[in-house]
PDB file of C-alpha atoms and ligand atoms in Angstrom:
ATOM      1  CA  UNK A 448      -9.454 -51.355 -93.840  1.00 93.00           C
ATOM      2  CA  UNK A 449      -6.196 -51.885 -92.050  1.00 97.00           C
ATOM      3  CA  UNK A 450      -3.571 -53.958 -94.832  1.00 98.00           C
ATOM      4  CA  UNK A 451      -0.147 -55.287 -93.585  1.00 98.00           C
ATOM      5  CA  UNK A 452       1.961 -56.270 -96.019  1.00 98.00           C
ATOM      6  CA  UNK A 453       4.362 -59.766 -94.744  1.00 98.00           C
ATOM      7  CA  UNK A 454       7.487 -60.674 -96.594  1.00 98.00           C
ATOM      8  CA  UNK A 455       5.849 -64.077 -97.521  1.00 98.00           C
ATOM      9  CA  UNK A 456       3.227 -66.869 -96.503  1.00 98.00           C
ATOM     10  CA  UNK A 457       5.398 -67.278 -93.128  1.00 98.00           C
ATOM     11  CA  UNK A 458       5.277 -63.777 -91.874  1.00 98.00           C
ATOM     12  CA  UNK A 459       1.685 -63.761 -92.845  1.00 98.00           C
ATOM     13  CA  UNK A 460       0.946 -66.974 -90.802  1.00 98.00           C
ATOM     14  CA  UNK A 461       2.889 -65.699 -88.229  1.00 98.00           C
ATOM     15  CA  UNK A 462       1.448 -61.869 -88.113  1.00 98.00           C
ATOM     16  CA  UNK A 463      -2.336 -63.303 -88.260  1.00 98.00           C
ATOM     17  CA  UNK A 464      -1.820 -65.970 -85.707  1.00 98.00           C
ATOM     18  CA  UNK A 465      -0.448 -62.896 -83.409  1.00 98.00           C
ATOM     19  CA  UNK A 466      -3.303 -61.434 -84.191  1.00 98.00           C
ATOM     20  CA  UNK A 467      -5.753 -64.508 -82.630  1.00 98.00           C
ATOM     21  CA  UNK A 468      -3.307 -65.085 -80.167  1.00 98.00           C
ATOM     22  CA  UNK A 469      -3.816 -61.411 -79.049  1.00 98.00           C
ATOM     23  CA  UNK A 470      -7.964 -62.160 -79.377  1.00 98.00           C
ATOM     24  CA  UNK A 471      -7.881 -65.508 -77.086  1.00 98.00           C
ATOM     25  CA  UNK A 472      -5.263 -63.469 -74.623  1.00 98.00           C
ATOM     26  CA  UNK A 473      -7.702 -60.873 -74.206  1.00 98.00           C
ATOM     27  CA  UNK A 474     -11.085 -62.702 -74.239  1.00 98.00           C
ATOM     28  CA  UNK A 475     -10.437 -66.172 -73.182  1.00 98.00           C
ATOM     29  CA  UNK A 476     -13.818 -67.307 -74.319  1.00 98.00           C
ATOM     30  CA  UNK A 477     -13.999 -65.372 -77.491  1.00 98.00           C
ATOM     31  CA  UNK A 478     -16.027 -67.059 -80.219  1.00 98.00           C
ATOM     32  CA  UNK A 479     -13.606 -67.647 -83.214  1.00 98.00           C
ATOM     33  CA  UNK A 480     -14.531 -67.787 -86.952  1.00 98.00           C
ATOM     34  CA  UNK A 481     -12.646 -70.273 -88.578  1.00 98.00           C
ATOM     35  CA  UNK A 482     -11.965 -70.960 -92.612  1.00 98.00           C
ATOM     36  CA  UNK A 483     -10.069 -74.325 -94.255  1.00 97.00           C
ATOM     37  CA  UNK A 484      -7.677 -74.411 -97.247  1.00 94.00           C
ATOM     38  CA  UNK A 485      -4.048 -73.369 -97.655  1.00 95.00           C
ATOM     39  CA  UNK A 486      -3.955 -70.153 -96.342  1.00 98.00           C
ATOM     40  CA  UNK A 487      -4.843 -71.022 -92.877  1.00 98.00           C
ATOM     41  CA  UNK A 488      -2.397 -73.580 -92.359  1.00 98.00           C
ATOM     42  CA  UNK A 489       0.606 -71.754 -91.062  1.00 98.00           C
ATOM     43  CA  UNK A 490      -1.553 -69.615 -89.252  1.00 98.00           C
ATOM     44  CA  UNK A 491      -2.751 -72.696 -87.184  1.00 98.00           C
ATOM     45  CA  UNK A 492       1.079 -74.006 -86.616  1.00 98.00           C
ATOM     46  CA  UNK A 493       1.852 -71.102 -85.513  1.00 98.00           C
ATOM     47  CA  UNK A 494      -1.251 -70.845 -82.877  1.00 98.00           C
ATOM     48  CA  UNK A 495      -0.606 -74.417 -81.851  1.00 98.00           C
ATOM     49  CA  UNK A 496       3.378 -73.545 -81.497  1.00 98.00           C
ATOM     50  CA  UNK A 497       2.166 -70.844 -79.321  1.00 98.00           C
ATOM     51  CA  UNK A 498      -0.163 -73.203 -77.319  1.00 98.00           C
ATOM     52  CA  UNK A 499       2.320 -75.905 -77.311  1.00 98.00           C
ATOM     53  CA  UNK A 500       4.664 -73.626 -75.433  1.00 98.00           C
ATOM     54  CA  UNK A 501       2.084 -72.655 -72.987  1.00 98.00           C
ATOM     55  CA  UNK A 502       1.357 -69.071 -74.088  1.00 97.00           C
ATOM     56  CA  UNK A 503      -1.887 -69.232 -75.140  1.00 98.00           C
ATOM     57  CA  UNK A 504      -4.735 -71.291 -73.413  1.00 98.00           C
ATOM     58  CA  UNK A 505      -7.763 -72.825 -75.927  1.00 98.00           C
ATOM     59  CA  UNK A 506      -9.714 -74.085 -72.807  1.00 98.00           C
ATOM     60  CA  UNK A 507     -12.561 -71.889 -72.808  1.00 98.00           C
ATOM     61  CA  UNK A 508     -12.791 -70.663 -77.489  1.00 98.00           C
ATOM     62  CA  UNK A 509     -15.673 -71.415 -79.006  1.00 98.00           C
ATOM     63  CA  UNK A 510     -14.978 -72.074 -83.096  1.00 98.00           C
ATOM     64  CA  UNK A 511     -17.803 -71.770 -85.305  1.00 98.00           C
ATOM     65  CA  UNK A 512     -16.056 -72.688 -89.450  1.00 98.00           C
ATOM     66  CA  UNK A 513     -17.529 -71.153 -92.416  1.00 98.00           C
ATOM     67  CA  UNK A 514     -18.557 -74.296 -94.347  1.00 97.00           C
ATOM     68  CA  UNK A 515     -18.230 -77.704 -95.271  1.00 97.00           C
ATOM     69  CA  UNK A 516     -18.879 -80.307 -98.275  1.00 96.00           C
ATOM     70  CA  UNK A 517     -22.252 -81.405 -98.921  1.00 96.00           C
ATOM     71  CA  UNK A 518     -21.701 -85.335 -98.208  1.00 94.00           C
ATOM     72  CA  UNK A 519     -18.362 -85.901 -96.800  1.00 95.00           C
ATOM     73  CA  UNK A 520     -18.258 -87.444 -93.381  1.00 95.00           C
ATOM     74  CA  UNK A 521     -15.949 -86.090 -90.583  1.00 96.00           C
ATOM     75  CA  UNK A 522     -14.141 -88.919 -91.110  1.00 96.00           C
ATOM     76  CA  UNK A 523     -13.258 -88.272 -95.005  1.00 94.00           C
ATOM     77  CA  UNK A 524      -9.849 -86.890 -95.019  1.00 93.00           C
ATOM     78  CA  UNK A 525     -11.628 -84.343 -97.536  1.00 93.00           C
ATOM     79  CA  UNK A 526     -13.657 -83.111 -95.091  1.00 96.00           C
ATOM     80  CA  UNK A 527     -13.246 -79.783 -93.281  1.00 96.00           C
ATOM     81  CA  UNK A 528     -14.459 -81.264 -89.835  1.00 98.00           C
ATOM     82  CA  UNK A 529     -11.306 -83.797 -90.847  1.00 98.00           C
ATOM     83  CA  UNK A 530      -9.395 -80.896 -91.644  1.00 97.00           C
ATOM     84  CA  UNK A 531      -9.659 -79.091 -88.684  1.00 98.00           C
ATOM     85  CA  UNK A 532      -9.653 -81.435 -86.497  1.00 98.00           C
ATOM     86  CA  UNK A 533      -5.860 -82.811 -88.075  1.00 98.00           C
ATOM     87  CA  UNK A 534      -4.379 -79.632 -88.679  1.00 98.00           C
ATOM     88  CA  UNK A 535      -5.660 -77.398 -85.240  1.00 98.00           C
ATOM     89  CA  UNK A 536      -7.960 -78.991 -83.124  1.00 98.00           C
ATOM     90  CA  UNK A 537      -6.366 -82.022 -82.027  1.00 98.00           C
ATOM     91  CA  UNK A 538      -3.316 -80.372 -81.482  1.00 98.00           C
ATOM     92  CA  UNK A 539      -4.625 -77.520 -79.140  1.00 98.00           C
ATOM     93  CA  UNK A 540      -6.214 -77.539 -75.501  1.00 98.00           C
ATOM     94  CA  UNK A 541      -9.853 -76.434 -77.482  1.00 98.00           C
ATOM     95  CA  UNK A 542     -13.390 -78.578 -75.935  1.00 98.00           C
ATOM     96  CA  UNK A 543     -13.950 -80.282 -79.166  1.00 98.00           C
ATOM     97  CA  UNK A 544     -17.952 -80.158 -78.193  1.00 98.00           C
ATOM     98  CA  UNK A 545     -17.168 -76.365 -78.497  1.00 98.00           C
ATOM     99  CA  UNK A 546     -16.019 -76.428 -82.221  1.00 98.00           C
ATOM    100  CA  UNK A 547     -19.033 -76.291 -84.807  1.00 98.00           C
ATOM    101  CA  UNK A 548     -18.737 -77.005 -88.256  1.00 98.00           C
ATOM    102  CA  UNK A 549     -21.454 -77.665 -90.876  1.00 98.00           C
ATOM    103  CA  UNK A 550     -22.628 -80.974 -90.757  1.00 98.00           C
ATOM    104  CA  UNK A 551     -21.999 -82.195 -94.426  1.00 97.00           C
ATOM    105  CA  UNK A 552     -23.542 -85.526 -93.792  1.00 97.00           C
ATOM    106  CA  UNK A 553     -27.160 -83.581 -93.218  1.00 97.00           C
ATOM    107  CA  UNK A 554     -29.069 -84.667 -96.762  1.00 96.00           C
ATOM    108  CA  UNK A 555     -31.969 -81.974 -96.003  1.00 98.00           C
ATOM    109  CA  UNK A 556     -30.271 -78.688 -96.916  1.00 97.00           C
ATOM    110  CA  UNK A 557     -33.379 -76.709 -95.242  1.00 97.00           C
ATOM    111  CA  UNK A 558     -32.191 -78.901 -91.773  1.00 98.00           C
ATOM    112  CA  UNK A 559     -28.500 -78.462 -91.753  1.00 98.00           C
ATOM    113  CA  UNK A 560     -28.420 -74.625 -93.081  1.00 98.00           C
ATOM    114  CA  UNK A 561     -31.232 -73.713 -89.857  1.00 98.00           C
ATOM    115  CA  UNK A 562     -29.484 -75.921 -87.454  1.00 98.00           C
ATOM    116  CA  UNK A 563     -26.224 -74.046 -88.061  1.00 98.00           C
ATOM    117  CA  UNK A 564     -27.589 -70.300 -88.421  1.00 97.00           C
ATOM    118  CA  UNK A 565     -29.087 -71.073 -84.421  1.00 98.00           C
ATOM    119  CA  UNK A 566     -25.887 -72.477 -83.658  1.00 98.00           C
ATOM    120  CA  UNK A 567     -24.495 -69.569 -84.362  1.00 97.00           C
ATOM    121  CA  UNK A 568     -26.887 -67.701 -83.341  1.00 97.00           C
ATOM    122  CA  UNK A 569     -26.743 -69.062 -79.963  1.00 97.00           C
ATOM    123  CA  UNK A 570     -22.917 -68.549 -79.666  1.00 97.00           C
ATOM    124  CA  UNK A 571     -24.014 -65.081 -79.807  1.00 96.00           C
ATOM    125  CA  UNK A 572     -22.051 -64.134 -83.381  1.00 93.00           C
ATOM    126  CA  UNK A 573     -18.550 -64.596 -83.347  1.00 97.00           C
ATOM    127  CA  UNK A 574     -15.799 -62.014 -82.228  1.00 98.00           C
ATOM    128  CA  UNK A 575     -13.269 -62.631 -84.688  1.00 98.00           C
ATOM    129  CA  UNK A 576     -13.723 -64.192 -88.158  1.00 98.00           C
ATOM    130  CA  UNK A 577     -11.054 -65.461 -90.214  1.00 98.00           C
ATOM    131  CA  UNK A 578     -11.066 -65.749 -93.705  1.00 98.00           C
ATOM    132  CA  UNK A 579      -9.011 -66.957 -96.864  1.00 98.00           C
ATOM    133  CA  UNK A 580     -10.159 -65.578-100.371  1.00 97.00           C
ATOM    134  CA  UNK A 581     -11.470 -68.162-103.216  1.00 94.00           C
ATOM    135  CA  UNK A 582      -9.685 -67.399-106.407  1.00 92.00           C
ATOM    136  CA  UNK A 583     -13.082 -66.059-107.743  1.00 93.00           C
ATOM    137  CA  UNK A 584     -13.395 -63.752-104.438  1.00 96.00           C
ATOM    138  CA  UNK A 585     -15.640 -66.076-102.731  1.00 95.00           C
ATOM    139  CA  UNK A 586     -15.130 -66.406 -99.202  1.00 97.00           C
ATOM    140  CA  UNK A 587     -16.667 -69.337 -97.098  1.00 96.00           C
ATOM    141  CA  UNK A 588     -18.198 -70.893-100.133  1.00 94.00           C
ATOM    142  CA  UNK A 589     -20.541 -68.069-101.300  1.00 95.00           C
ATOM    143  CA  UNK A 590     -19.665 -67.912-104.589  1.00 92.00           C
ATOM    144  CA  UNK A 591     -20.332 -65.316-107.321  1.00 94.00           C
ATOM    145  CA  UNK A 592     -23.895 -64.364-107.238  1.00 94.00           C
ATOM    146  CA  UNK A 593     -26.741 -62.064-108.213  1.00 95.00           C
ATOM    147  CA  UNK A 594     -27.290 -61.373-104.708  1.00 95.00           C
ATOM    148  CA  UNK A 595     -25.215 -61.534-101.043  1.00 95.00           C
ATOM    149  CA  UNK A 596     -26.404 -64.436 -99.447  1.00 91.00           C
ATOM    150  CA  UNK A 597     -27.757 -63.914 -95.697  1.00 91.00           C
ATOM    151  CA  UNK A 598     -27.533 -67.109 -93.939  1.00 95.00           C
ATOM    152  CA  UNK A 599     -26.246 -70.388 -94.176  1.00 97.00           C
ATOM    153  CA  UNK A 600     -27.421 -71.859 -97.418  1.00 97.00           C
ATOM    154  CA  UNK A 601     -26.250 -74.978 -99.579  1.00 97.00           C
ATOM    155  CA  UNK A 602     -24.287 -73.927-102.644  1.00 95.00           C
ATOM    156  CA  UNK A 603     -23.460 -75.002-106.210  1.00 93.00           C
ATOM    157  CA  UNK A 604     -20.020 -75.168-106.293  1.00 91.00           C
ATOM    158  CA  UNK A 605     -18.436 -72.638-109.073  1.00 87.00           C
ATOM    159  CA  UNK A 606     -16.890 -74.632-111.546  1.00 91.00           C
ATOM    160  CA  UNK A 607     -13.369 -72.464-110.856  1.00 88.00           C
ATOM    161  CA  UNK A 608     -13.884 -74.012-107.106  1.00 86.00           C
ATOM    162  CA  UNK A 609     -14.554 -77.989-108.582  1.00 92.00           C
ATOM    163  CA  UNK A 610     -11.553 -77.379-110.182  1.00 92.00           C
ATOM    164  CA  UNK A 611      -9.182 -75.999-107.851  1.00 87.00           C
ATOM    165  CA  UNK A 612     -10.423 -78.562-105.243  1.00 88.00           C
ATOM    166  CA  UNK A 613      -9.925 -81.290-108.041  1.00 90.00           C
ATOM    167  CA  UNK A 614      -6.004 -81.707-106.906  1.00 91.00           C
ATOM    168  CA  UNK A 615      -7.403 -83.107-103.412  1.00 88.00           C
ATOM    169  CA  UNK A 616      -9.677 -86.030-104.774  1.00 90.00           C
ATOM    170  CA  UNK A 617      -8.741 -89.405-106.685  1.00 90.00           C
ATOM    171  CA  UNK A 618     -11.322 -88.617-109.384  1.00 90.00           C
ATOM    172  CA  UNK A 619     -13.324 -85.944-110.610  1.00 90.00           C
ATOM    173  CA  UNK A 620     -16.510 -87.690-109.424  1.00 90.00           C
ATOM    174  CA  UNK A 621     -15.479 -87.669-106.079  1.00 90.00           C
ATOM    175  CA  UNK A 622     -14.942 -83.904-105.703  1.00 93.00           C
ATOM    176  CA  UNK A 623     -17.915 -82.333-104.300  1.00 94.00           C
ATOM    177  CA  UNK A 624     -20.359 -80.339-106.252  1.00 95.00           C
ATOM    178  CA  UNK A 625     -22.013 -78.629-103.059  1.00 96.00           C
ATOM    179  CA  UNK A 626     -21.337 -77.906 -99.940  1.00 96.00           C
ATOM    180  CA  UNK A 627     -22.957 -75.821 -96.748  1.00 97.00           C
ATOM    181  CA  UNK A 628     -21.891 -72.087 -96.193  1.00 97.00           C
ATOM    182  CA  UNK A 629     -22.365 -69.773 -93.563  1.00 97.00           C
ATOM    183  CA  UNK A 630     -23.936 -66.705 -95.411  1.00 97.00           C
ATOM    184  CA  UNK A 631     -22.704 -63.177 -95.739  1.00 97.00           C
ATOM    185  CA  UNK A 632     -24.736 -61.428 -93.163  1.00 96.00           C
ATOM    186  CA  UNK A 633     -23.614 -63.682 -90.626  1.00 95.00           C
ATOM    187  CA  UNK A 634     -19.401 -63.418 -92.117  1.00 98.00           C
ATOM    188  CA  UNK A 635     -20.574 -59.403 -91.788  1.00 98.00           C
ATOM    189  CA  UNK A 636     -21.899 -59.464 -87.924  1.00 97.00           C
ATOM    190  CA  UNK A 637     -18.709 -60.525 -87.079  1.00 98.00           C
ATOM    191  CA  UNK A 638     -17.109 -57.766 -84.298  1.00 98.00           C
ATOM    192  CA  UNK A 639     -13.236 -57.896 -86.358  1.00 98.00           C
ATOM    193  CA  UNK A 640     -12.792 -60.044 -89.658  1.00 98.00           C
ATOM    194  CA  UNK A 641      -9.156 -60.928 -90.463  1.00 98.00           C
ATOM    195  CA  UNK A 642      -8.998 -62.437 -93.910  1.00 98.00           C
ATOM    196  CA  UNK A 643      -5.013 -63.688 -95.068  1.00 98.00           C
ATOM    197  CA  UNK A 644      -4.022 -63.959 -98.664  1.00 98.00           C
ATOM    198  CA  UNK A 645      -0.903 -65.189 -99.808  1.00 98.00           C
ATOM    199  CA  UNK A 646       0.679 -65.725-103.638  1.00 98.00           C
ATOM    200  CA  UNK A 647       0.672 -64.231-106.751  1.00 98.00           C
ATOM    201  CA  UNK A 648      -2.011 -66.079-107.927  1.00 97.00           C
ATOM    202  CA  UNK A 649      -4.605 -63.973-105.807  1.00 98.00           C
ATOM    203  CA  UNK A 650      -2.672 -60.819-106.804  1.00 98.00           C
ATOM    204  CA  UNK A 651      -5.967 -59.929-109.316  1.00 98.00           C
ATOM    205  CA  UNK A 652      -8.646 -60.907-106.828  1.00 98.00           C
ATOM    206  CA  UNK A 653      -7.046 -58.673-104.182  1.00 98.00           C
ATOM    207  CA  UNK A 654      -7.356 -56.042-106.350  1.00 98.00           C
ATOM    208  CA  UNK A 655     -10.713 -56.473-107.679  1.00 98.00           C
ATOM    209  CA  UNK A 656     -12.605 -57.173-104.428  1.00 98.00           C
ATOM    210  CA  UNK A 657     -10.873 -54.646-102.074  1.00 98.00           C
ATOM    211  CA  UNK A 658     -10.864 -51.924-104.520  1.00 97.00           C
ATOM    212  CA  UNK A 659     -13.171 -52.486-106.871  1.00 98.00           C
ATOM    213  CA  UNK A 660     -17.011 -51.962-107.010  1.00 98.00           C
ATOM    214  CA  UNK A 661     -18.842 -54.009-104.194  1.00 98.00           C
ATOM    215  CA  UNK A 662     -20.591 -56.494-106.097  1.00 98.00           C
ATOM    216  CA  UNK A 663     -22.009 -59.657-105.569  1.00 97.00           C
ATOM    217  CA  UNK A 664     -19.983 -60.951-108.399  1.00 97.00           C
ATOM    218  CA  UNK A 665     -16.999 -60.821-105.726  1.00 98.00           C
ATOM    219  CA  UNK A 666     -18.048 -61.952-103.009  1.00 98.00           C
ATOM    220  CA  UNK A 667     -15.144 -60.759-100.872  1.00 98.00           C
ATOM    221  CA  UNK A 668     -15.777 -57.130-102.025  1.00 98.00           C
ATOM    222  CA  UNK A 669     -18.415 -56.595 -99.130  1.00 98.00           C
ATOM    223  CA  UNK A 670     -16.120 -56.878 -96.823  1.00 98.00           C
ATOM    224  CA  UNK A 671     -14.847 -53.227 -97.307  1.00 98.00           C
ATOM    225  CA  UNK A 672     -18.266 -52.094 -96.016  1.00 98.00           C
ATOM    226  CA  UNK A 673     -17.178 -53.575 -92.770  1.00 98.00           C
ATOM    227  CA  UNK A 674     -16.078 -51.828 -90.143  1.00 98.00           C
ATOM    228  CA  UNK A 675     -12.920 -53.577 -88.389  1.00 98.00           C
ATOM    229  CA  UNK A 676     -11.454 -55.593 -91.546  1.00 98.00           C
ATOM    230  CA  UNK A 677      -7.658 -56.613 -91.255  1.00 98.00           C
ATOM    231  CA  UNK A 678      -6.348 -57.674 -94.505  1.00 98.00           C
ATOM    232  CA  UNK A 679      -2.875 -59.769 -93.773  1.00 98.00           C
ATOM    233  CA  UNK A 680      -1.284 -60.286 -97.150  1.00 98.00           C
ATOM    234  CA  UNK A 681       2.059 -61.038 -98.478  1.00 98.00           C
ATOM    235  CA  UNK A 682       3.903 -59.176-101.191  1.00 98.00           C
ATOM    236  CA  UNK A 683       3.049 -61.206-103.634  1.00 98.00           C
ATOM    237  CA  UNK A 684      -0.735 -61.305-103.108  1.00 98.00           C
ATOM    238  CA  UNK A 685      -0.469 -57.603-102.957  1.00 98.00           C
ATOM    239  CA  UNK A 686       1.329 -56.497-105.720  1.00 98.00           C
ATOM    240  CA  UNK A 687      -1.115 -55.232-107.786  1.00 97.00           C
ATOM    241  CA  UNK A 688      -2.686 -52.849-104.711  1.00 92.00           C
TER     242      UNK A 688
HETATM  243  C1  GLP B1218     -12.044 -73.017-100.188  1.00 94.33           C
HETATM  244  C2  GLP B1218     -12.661 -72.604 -98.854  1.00 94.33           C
HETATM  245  C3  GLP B1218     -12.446 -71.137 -98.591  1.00 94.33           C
HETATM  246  C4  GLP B1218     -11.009 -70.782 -98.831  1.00 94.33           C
HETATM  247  C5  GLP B1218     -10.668 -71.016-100.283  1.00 94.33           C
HETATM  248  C6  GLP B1218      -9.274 -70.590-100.664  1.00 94.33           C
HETATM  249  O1  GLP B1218     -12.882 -72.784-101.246  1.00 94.33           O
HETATM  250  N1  GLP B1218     -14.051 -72.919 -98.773  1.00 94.33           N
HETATM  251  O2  GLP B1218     -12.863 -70.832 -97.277  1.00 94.33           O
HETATM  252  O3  GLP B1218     -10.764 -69.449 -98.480  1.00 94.33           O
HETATM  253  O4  GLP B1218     -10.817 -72.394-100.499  1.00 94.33           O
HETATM  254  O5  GLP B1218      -8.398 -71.640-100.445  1.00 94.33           O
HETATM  255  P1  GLP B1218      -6.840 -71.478-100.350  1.00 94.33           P
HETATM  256  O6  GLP B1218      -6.560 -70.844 -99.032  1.00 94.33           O
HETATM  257  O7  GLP B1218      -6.348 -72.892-100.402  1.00 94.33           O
HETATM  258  O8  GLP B1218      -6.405 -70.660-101.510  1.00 94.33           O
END
C-alpha cells in the first residue's frame, strides 16, 4: 500500500483530486468509483476547479457511487444522487445518463441490489475507486460483519452510522435505517482504489484496519489484500500509523 501523508484536509483534497485528474487525463473514458460524505468534498472542488479551468475534460467518465439510502428520492437533499449531483456533477462537463448511483427509491431490495451489480457489471468494473472510511471502518456502507459482503446488498445501518448521519436530518425518525451498498468483491475488482481520510477522529480506525488483522469486523481492513491501494491521509488521520 502506497500512504502519503498531506499537511491537512486541503492538501489531501488537493493530492487525491491530482490523482483522478491524472486517471481521466490518461483514460478519458475511465469508469470512476465514487463515495459521498465529508471527505470527498474538497476532492470534488478541486476536480471541478480543474475542469472549470479547462484542464480536465468529464465528457466521456463513466461514475458508478458506492451506495445510497434506502428511501430517499434524488430529490431529498439527503440523498447521495442529491449529493452528487450538487456538489460534482452539475458543476462538471460529466453525461449525467453516465453517472449511476443506487436507486434508493427501489422498495424490492432483491430488484435494486441485481439491477446495480449488472450495471456495474456492464460498465465493465471500474478503473479507479474512491473511498472515504466510516468511523467503524466501513467503507461504502458495508458495515461490520461476520462475513465480506460480495455484491450489492441492502444494509442495516450500524447504529455508530444512524448516529453520525443524525447531524444531517431534522429528526431522528427521518435518518435512514438502510440503505443500498455496492459489496466488497465488487470495491475489490477495482484496477486502483484511492481511499482519503482526514482528522483525528479516524486516527484509531486508520490504524486498526490498515494494520491490523483483516477482519470482517473492519470492513476497510480488506483493502490491504489489494493490490494497487493509495491511502491519501492527513497528519492527523495518521498519527497513530
Ligand atoms: C458514509 C458513506 C461512506 C463514507 C462515510 C464517512 O457512511 N456511506 O461512503 O466514507 O460516510 O463519511 P465522512 O467522509 O463524512 O467521514
Amino acid at each position: 500500500m502506497n500512504i502519503i501523508k498531506a499537511e491537512d484536509y486541503n492538501q489531501m483534497s488537493r493530492m487525491a483530486a491530482n490523482y483522478i485528474a491524472a486517471q481521466v487525463t490518461l483514460k478519458p473514458n475511465c469508469v470512476l468509483g465514487l463515495a459521498t460524505g465529508s471527505s470527498p468534498i474538497g476532492t470534488y472542488q478541486e476536480l471541478i476547479r480543474r475542469h472549470q479551468a479547462g484542464d480536465l475534460d468529464f465528457s466521456k467518465v463513466t461514475s458508478i457511487n458506492l451506495d445510497e439510502y434506502k428511501g430517499l428520492s434524488p430529490e431529498n437533499a439527503q440523498s447521495y444522487r442529491y449529493f452528487m449531483n450538487t456538489n460534482f456533477f452539475d458543476h462538471i462537463n460529466i453525461d449525467k445518463t453516465c453517472t449511476y448511483v443506487p436507486n434508493g427509491l427501489e422498495e424490492n431490495a432483491e430488484k435494486a441490489c441485481a439491477d446495480y451489480d449488472a450495471i456495474i457489471e456492464n460498465c465493465g468494473g471500474t478503473d479507479l475507486q474512491l473511498l472515504g472510511l466510516g468511523n467503524n471502518g466501513h467503507i461504502g456502507f458495508n458495515e461490520p460483519d461476520e462475513v465480506f459482503a460480495k455484491g450489492t446488498h441492502c444494509v442495516d445501518l450500524a447504529k455508530s452510522t444512524i448516529d453520525a448521519n443524525a447531524r444531517f436530518f431534522d429528526s431522528m425518525d427521518e435518518v435512514p435505517k438502510q440503505a443500498y451498498t455496492m459489496g466488497i468483491q465488487s470495491i475489490m475488482q477495482a484496477k486502483k482504489i484511492l481511499v482519503i481520510v482526514s482528522g483525528k477522529g479516524k486516527a484509531n480506525i486508520v490504524k486498526e484496519a490498515f494494520t491490523g488483522p483483516v477482519t470482517p469486523q473492519v470492513p476497510a481492513s480488506i483493502l490491504q489484500m489489494h493490490p494497487d491501494v493509495t491511502l491519501i491521509a492527513d497528519k492527523d488521520a495518521l498519527e497513530l500509523l
